[in-house]
Tab-separated table of C-alpha atoms in Angstrom:
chain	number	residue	atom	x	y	z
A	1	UNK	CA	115.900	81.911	107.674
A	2	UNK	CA	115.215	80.554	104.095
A	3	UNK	CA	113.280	80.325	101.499
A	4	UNK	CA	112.064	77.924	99.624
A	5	UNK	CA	110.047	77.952	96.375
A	6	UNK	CA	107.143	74.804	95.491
A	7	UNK	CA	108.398	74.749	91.928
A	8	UNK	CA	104.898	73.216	90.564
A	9	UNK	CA	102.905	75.310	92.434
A	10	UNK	CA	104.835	78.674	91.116
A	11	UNK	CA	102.344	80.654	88.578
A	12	UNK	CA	105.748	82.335	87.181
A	13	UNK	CA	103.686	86.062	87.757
A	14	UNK	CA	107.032	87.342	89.024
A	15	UNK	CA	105.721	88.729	92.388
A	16	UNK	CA	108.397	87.768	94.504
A	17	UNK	CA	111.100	88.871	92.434
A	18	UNK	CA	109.836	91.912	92.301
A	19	UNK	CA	109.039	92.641	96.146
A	20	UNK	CA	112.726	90.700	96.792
A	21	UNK	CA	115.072	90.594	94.469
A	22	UNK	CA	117.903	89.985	96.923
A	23	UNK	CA	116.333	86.183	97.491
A	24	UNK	CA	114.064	85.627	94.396
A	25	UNK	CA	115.346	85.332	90.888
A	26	UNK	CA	113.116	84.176	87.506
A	27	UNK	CA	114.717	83.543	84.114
A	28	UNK	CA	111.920	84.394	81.812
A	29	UNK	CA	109.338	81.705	80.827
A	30	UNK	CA	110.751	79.521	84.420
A	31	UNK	CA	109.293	79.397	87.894
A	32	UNK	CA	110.501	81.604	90.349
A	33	UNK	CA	113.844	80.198	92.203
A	34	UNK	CA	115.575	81.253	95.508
A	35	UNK	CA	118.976	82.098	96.170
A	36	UNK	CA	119.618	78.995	98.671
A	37	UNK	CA	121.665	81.418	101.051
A	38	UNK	CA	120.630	82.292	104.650
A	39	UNK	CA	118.332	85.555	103.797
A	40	UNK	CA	119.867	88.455	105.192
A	41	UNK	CA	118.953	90.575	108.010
A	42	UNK	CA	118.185	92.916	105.976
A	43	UNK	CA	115.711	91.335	103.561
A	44	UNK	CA	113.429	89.297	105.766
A	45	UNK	CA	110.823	91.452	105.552
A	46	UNK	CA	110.927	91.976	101.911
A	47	UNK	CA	110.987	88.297	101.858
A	48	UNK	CA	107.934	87.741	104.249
A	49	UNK	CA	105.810	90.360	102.241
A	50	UNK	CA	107.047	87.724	98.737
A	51	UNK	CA	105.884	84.866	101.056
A	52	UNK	CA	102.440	86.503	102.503
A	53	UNK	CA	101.836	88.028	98.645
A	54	UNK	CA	102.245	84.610	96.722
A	55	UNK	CA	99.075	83.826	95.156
A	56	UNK	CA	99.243	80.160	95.195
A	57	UNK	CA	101.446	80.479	98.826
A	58	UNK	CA	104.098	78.352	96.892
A	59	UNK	CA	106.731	80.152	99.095
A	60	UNK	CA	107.830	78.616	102.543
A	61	UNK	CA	110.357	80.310	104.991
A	62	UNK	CA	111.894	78.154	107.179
A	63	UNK	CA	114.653	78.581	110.157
């Protein structure tokens, strides 16, 4: 799986950073970003919960 991240639909609130930081990275004042890399084992659920959580749903897994 990956993520992806709708830049210009991101509020910047930070949610999925904080639920997965393994994937999701901000720089303060910029939209959320993903790492690009095939999401662990490990972290797909942490990274489902970012997804399902995202107020504006501007976070898309995808095989």
């Amino acid at each position: 799986m990956y993520a992806t991240i709708d830049r210009q639909a991101c509020l910047r609130c930070g949610l999925c950073a904080s639920l997965c930081p393994d994937v999701f990275s901000m720089a303060e004042g910029e939209t959320a970003i993903a790492s690009g890399d095939a999401i662990p084992d490990s972290c797909l659920a942490d990274a489902q919960a970012a997804a399902d959580s995202c107020p504006t749903a501007a976070i898309q897994l995808r095989p």
